[in-house]
Amino acid sequence: VGADGVERWKLYGQKWFCSHADADVAVMLARPRGAAPGTQGLGLFALPRRLEDGSRNSYRIVRLKDKLGTRSMASGEIILDGAIAYAVGDVGRGFKQMMEQVNLSRLSHGVRAASMMRRCLNEALAAARGRRAFGHAIAEYPLLRRQLMKIMLPTEQALSMYAFSADAMGRADKGDKDAANLLRILTPVYKFRACRDNIPVASQALEVKGGLGYIEEWVTARLVRDAQIGTLWEGTSNINALDVVQRAVGKSGGHKTLSAALKAKYEPSGALPGQYKGLLGATLDRVERFAEAVAADPRHEKRSRLAAGALYHATTAALMAWEGATLGAEGGDARRLLLSRLVIEHRLAPNDPLSLAEAPWEEEAMNLLLDDAPVPLAKATALVGR
Ligand SMILES: Cc1cc2nc3c(=O)[nH]c(=O)nc-3n(C[C@H](O)[C@H](O)[C@H](O)COP(=O)(O)OP(=O)(O)OC[C@H]3O[C@@H](n4cnc5c(N)ncnc54)[C@H](O)[C@@H]3O)c2cc1C
């Protein structure tokens, strides 16, 4: 504690990964001398780049990482040599406080993936509509249309997750306990799956653009590189899937809160066909039981990613049904209802990959989805009921 009454700490050691190495203030965990081992003994500190008299703080960026992507953000290795830092909150609660920041950051990575996928979809649609090969716009070819759908579906799922999580976050910040519990499970579910989806979506968008997609003058090459980091930082896919199953489901019962919140959204809708509500309810119940069974038995740990993915798909199917029905009932575009059924059929229902059976509803839905014209509610409800 200085003569001015301000408590200042001195930090020593090496930080191997440091994003925004050039930031004016960094927040980091450090262990006070003599504190307990493990996460319990960690304190949270704010480390300014410059001291109060304007001089440089005592840390050095010894190397900038030569990275695959996110190259516009400097990541470095730092050596702290008695750097001045200020404790943030109670030094004994550092890790808990940091986890609040990590959760916020995990959400931001879900949103980052949602926006990157949107860019991928826009790039792919523009390329597919503009490029002609063998006498036709490539958007007319059946194989390419399927590829576009594989880009569109995860993109729209991530958008629904974004709006739902943002709403839960707003309510949780105002002290709503149910919303906080909901956000607790949505955060790792969203981070896990949207960041995972971002990688194939970016690769597919590059491919739709053809050889040009590989050239740095266009954005797709960068989108492919930048997509990779989403599954790594703020916890890898495995770490987030384990968080979903072991803590959010196993300890907090968040899957029940999630299921109840979704049913409360779509069940009162007068625009959704009763039969489709039944399908959504049965899907949510099936996924809820599966996640619970995986959480209950350590032998099922290997299925944690499957459980986290199933929760994501069931959640987005319910949300998109509600969104499509609500927008459609207001005279707007009901296309999200069609996307909802595609999620159920392609992500959650048993499928024989070698079946040649045709699904006429799906062909019609795909034509509507790849067209920009709004889909009337009556058309969408007829198709999901077929
Ligand atoms: C560009 C970049 C910037 C970064 N910036 C920062 C930063 O500013 N601050 C910071 O603190 N960190 C930062 N990191 C570090 C990042 O958060 C970690 O690299 C990431 O969390 C993974 O941890 P790890 O590297 O120790 O991987 P490891 O823990 O070694 O993981 C290796 C593999 O093992 C798997 N694995 C580990 N445990 C389990 C388990 N229990 N079950 C199943 N699989 C498991 C992982 O999923 C992964 O596939 C940054 C990393 C990068 C690449």
XYZ file of C-alpha atoms and ligand atoms in Angstrom:
439
model
C 0.000 0.000 0.000
C 1.545 3.306 -1.086
C 1.608 6.611 0.794
C -1.481 7.566 -1.239
C -3.385 4.648 0.365
C -3.670 2.748 -2.966
C -2.911 -0.994 -2.937
C -0.513 -1.970 -5.720
C 0.734 -5.498 -6.444
C 3.877 -6.576 -8.268
C 3.464 -9.377 -10.797
C 6.267 -11.725 -11.890
C 6.232 -14.592 -14.385
C 5.458 -15.497 -17.971
C 2.150 -15.406 -19.856
C 2.336 -17.743 -22.834
C -0.837 -16.590 -24.610
C -1.937 -12.984 -24.354
C -4.559 -11.630 -26.751
C -4.462 -7.896 -27.437
C -0.893 -7.829 -26.177
C -0.875 -4.099 -26.991
C -3.950 -3.256 -24.853
C -3.936 -0.254 -22.501
C -5.189 -2.452 -19.642
C -5.095 -6.255 -19.369
C -7.030 -8.367 -16.877
C -5.188 -11.444 -15.675
C -5.104 -14.129 -13.028
C -2.050 -14.429 -10.777
C -1.286 -16.333 -7.590
C -0.294 -14.221 -4.574
C 2.799 -15.590 -2.822
C 1.755 -18.306 -0.343
C -1.812 -18.601 -1.707
C -3.480 -22.021 -2.129
C -2.632 -24.166 -5.180
C -5.159 -24.691 -7.987
C -7.798 -22.242 -9.105
C -8.761 -21.419 -5.503
C -5.606 -19.426 -4.833
C -5.833 -17.219 -7.918
C -6.500 -13.495 -7.697
C -7.750 -11.212 -10.475
C -5.633 -8.187 -11.395
C -5.816 -5.207 -13.747
C -2.477 -4.550 -15.415
C -2.052 -1.092 -17.019
C 0.353 -0.602 -19.894
C 1.490 2.737 -18.487
C 1.919 3.737 -14.861
C 0.314 6.776 -13.303
C 3.398 8.935 -14.087
C 3.174 7.915 -17.762
C 6.184 5.548 -17.727
C 5.985 1.993 -19.169
C 4.929 -0.770 -16.781
C 7.496 -3.527 -16.123
C 6.459 -6.179 -18.610
C 7.799 -7.052 -22.018
C 6.160 -8.532 -25.100
C 8.926 -10.975 -25.952
C 7.355 -12.435 -29.081
C 4.272 -11.984 -31.236
C 2.598 -15.276 -32.160
C 2.766 -16.253 -35.819
C -0.896 -17.285 -36.100
C -3.100 -19.162 -38.570
C -5.836 -16.521 -38.310
C -7.084 -13.450 -36.379
C -3.956 -11.767 -37.645
C -5.330 -8.258 -37.196
C -5.221 -8.820 -33.418
C -1.771 -9.054 -31.824
C -1.310 -12.121 -29.601
C 1.942 -12.226 -27.708
C 4.085 -13.852 -25.052
C 4.603 -11.621 -22.058
C 7.243 -11.574 -19.338
C 6.176 -9.758 -16.190
C 9.051 -8.397 -14.170
C 7.552 -6.732 -11.108
C 4.744 -5.186 -13.184
C 2.389 -2.989 -11.158
C -1.197 -4.281 -11.024
C -4.382 -3.523 -9.091
C -6.489 -6.238 -7.450
C -9.980 -6.505 -8.938
C -12.484 -7.296 -6.185
C -11.650 -9.824 -3.495
C -8.252 -11.457 -4.220
C -9.624 -14.778 -2.926
C -12.375 -14.829 -5.575
C -10.223 -14.240 -8.638
C -11.113 -17.366 -10.568
C -14.850 -17.013 -9.929
C -14.730 -13.426 -11.152
C -12.704 -14.420 -14.192
C -15.255 -17.107 -15.069
C -17.924 -14.396 -15.308
C -15.757 -12.668 -17.887
C -15.036 -16.000 -19.620
C -18.761 -16.721 -19.913
C -19.351 -13.314 -21.453
C -16.486 -13.973 -23.814
C -17.875 -17.434 -24.686
C -21.159 -15.788 -25.641
C -19.293 -13.259 -27.749
C -17.642 -16.135 -29.624
C -21.062 -17.599 -30.370
C -22.089 -14.217 -31.766
C -18.793 -13.965 -33.652
C -19.481 -17.350 -35.277
C -23.051 -16.274 -36.117
C -21.826 -13.155 -37.903
C -18.993 -14.904 -39.697
C -21.399 -17.563 -40.955
C -23.756 -14.804 -42.170
C -20.912 -13.344 -44.194
C -20.171 -16.836 -45.570
C -23.817 -17.293 -46.576
C -23.957 -13.882 -48.267
C -20.714 -14.549 -50.132
C -21.905 -18.000 -51.224
C -25.346 -16.802 -52.383
C -23.863 -13.877 -54.316
C -21.321 -16.156 -55.987
C -23.900 -18.847 -56.769
C -26.325 -16.393 -58.341
C -23.707 -14.488 -60.289
C -21.491 -17.227 -61.654
C -22.512 -19.127 -64.779
C -20.966 -22.469 -65.690
C -22.012 -24.965 -68.365
C -24.720 -22.552 -69.561
C -26.522 -21.931 -66.260
C -26.163 -19.947 -63.042
C -24.454 -22.405 -60.695
C -27.249 -21.763 -58.149
C -29.486 -23.866 -60.411
C -27.489 -27.093 -60.022
C -28.899 -29.640 -57.525
C -25.572 -30.382 -55.852
C -24.803 -26.729 -55.349
C -28.272 -26.082 -53.951
C -27.675 -28.718 -51.276
C -24.348 -27.080 -50.486
C -26.055 -23.704 -50.070
C -28.550 -25.275 -47.676
C -25.684 -26.693 -45.621
C -24.368 -23.152 -45.281
C -27.765 -21.570 -44.632
C -29.095 -23.913 -41.944
C -26.282 -23.521 -39.361
C -26.154 -19.793 -40.111
C -29.825 -19.345 -39.256
C -29.558 -21.604 -36.196
C -26.781 -19.403 -34.832
C -28.916 -16.293 -35.396
C -31.777 -17.737 -33.344
C -29.369 -18.686 -30.556
C -27.988 -15.162 -30.598
C -31.375 -13.486 -30.125
C -32.469 -15.966 -27.438
C -29.209 -15.670 -25.464
C -29.185 -11.875 -25.715
C -32.730 -11.748 -24.350
C -31.809 -14.098 -21.468
C -28.724 -12.016 -20.734
C -30.705 -8.778 -20.589
C -33.144 -10.298 -18.109
C -30.396 -11.998 -16.066
C -28.585 -8.661 -15.746
C -31.748 -7.221 -14.204
C -31.694 -9.939 -11.517
C -34.026 -12.559 -13.053
C -32.767 -15.870 -11.538
C -34.500 -18.124 -14.112
C -32.949 -16.117 -16.930
C -29.523 -16.460 -15.267
C -29.983 -20.234 -15.056
C -31.072 -20.282 -18.701
C -28.047 -18.239 -19.758
C -25.806 -20.610 -17.795
C -26.670 -23.506 -20.125
C -27.108 -21.465 -23.312
C -23.581 -20.040 -23.074
C -21.509 -23.243 -23.482
C -24.136 -24.831 -25.775
C -23.932 -21.819 -28.114
C -20.137 -21.498 -27.928
C -19.665 -25.213 -28.562
C -21.888 -25.707 -31.551
C -21.890 -22.367 -33.396
C -18.083 -22.188 -33.344
C -17.915 -25.794 -34.507
C -20.393 -25.147 -37.374
C -18.462 -22.061 -38.426
C -15.584 -24.204 -39.746
C -17.442 -26.332 -42.357
C -19.639 -23.344 -43.250
C -16.569 -21.232 -44.060
C -14.977 -24.056 -46.061
C -18.181 -24.626 -48.029
C -18.516 -20.907 -48.806
C -14.945 -20.873 -50.104
C -15.714 -23.859 -52.310
C -18.890 -22.267 -53.721
C -16.755 -19.319 -54.834
C -14.522 -21.725 -56.739
C -10.836 -20.916 -57.267
C -11.457 -17.255 -56.446
C -12.443 -18.310 -52.931
C -8.865 -19.401 -52.315
C -7.370 -16.069 -53.315
C -6.669 -13.471 -50.639
C -8.255 -10.627 -52.644
C -11.633 -12.010 -51.501
C -12.731 -12.509 -47.928
C -13.413 -16.269 -47.968
C -9.790 -17.340 -47.362
C -9.687 -15.161 -44.256
C -13.066 -16.501 -43.090
C -11.698 -20.053 -43.288
C -8.606 -19.127 -41.253
C -10.465 -17.048 -38.678
C -13.148 -19.706 -38.137
C -10.621 -22.106 -36.588
C -9.969 -20.111 -33.440
C -13.592 -20.344 -32.270
C -13.149 -23.953 -31.186
C -10.016 -23.137 -29.188
C -10.074 -19.995 -27.113
C -12.213 -19.596 -24.003
C -12.230 -23.383 -23.792
C -12.053 -25.906 -26.627
C -15.114 -27.720 -27.964
C -14.510 -30.610 -25.565
C -14.191 -28.322 -22.556
C -17.432 -26.516 -23.436
C -19.276 -29.786 -24.109
C -18.128 -31.101 -20.717
C -19.284 -27.859 -19.105
C -22.724 -28.319 -20.682
C -23.116 -31.910 -19.541
C -21.326 -32.079 -16.212
C -22.167 -28.686 -14.755
C -25.026 -26.977 -16.626
C -27.064 -30.211 -16.932
C -25.624 -32.461 -14.198
C -25.304 -29.931 -11.389
C -27.685 -27.080 -12.243
C -30.450 -28.933 -14.121
C -30.264 -26.230 -16.796
C -31.716 -28.543 -19.466
C -35.070 -28.462 -17.675
C -35.033 -24.661 -17.468
C -34.155 -24.556 -21.160
C -36.898 -26.936 -22.211
C -39.495 -25.095 -20.120
C -38.430 -21.703 -21.523
C -38.740 -22.974 -25.098
C -42.132 -24.578 -24.552
C -43.375 -21.363 -22.929
C -42.444 -19.579 -26.146
C -44.001 -21.731 -28.861
C -46.844 -23.516 -27.050
C -49.169 -20.477 -26.776
C -48.687 -19.688 -30.488
C -51.989 -19.893 -32.347
C -50.149 -19.882 -35.677
C -48.220 -23.141 -35.208
C -50.052 -26.354 -36.179
C -50.801 -28.549 -33.136
C -49.153 -31.529 -34.803
C -45.907 -29.614 -35.213
C -46.011 -28.448 -31.604
C -46.333 -32.130 -30.678
C -43.236 -32.960 -32.724
C -41.276 -30.140 -31.088
C -42.352 -31.219 -27.603
C -41.435 -34.855 -28.245
C -38.049 -33.777 -29.647
C -37.287 -31.557 -26.659
C -38.273 -34.331 -24.233
C -36.104 -36.872 -26.051
C -33.086 -34.565 -26.016
C -33.677 -33.635 -22.366
C -33.691 -37.323 -21.388
C -30.568 -38.000 -23.446
C -28.591 -35.123 -21.909
C -29.658 -36.216 -18.439
C -28.612 -39.821 -19.083
C -25.209 -38.718 -20.409
C -24.672 -36.500 -17.361
C -25.720 -39.235 -14.941
C -23.142 -41.859 -15.901
C -19.380 -41.204 -16.258
C -19.206 -43.991 -18.847
C -21.146 -41.684 -21.181
C -18.618 -38.838 -20.985
C -17.602 -39.624 -24.582
C -21.128 -38.659 -25.663
C -20.925 -35.149 -24.186
C -20.436 -33.443 -27.537
C -23.412 -35.327 -28.935
C -25.547 -34.209 -25.978
C -24.438 -30.566 -26.253
C -25.095 -30.641 -30.008
C -28.536 -32.201 -29.542
C -29.468 -29.476 -27.040
C -28.384 -26.851 -29.576
C -30.392 -28.403 -32.403
C -33.543 -28.935 -30.343
C -33.296 -25.372 -29.019
C -32.891 -23.824 -32.450
C -35.653 -25.987 -33.958
C -38.071 -24.728 -31.287
C -36.932 -21.120 -31.647
C -37.133 -21.076 -35.430
C -40.625 -22.588 -35.348
C -41.763 -19.857 -32.966
C -40.022 -17.111 -34.961
C -41.421 -18.300 -38.299
C -44.945 -18.635 -36.923
C -44.813 -15.254 -35.185
C -43.457 -13.381 -38.200
C -45.821 -15.225 -40.534
C -48.862 -14.422 -38.363
C -47.955 -10.735 -38.646
C -48.043 -11.053 -42.429
C -44.255 -11.392 -42.688
C -41.894 -14.130 -43.785
C -42.548 -17.567 -42.219
C -39.450 -19.234 -43.722
C -37.881 -19.966 -40.346
C -40.573 -22.549 -39.735
C -39.242 -24.508 -42.714
C -35.721 -24.277 -41.322
C -37.029 -25.647 -38.030
C -38.253 -28.828 -39.681
C -34.983 -29.216 -41.581
C -33.091 -29.101 -38.265
C -35.292 -31.810 -36.781
C -35.076 -34.056 -39.823
C -31.387 -33.628 -40.575
C -29.908 -33.209 -37.105
C -32.118 -35.134 -34.734
C -34.069 -37.794 -36.638
C -32.618 -41.178 -37.635
C -31.579 -41.121 -41.296
C -30.287 -43.749 -43.691
C -27.523 -41.955 -45.627
C -27.967 -44.321 -48.584
C -31.742 -43.995 -48.871
C -33.007 -42.869 -52.296
C -36.465 -41.970 -50.964
C -37.574 -38.531 -52.148
C -38.916 -35.932 -49.712
C -41.103 -33.668 -51.895
C -41.805 -31.248 -48.997
C -38.080 -30.716 -48.669
C -37.557 -29.957 -52.352
C -40.286 -27.329 -52.191
C -38.954 -25.911 -48.925
C -35.459 -25.664 -50.395
C -36.773 -23.773 -53.433
C -38.538 -21.285 -51.166
C -35.522 -20.896 -48.891
C -33.133 -20.277 -51.763
C -35.463 -17.615 -53.117
C -35.698 -14.188 -51.490
C -39.503 -13.860 -51.700
C -41.249 -13.991 -48.284
C -42.867 -17.353 -47.483
C -46.540 -16.986 -46.439
C -47.503 -18.659 -43.149
C -50.124 -20.882 -44.816
C -47.492 -22.235 -47.205
C -44.981 -22.895 -44.411
C -47.498 -24.597 -42.102
C -48.721 -26.777 -44.972
C -45.155 -27.873 -45.704
C -44.191 -28.707 -42.121
C -47.420 -30.669 -41.758
C -46.836 -32.803 -44.835
C -4.715 -16.877 -30.728
C -4.875 -17.276 -29.295
C -5.060 -16.301 -28.327
C -5.187 -16.656 -26.984
N -5.343 -15.668 -26.049
C -5.362 -16.003 -24.736
C -5.415 -14.984 -23.723
O -5.457 -13.797 -24.001
N -5.424 -15.355 -22.434
C -5.383 -16.675 -22.078
O -5.384 -16.975 -20.888
N -5.335 -17.651 -23.010
C -5.316 -17.350 -24.319
N -5.242 -18.350 -25.267
C -5.146 -19.733 -24.814
C -6.393 -20.545 -25.100
O -7.459 -20.136 -24.267
C -6.022 -22.020 -24.911
O -5.050 -22.346 -25.883
C -7.236 -22.906 -25.053
O -8.147 -22.699 -24.000
C -6.853 -24.397 -25.072
O -6.035 -24.713 -23.989
P -4.631 -25.413 -24.239
O -3.907 -24.691 -25.323
O -3.963 -25.517 -22.920
O -5.016 -26.832 -24.823
P -4.965 -28.218 -24.070
O -5.665 -28.101 -22.758
O -3.572 -28.721 -24.095
O -5.875 -29.083 -25.032
C -5.380 -29.916 -26.066
C -6.523 -30.801 -26.535
O -6.935 -31.625 -25.457
C -8.327 -31.552 -25.305
N -8.676 -31.729 -23.888
C -8.139 -31.117 -22.801
N -8.756 -31.530 -21.684
C -9.706 -32.424 -22.060
C -10.682 -33.210 -21.366
N -10.839 -33.133 -20.043
N -11.480 -34.019 -22.087
C -11.359 -34.094 -23.423
N -10.467 -33.387 -24.130
C -9.649 -32.552 -23.464
C -8.728 -30.183 -25.816
O -10.085 -30.176 -26.236
C -7.756 -30.017 -26.979
O -8.286 -30.591 -28.146
C -5.130 -18.021 -26.612
C -4.958 -19.003 -27.595
C -4.824 -18.645 -28.914
C -4.623 -19.733 -29.945
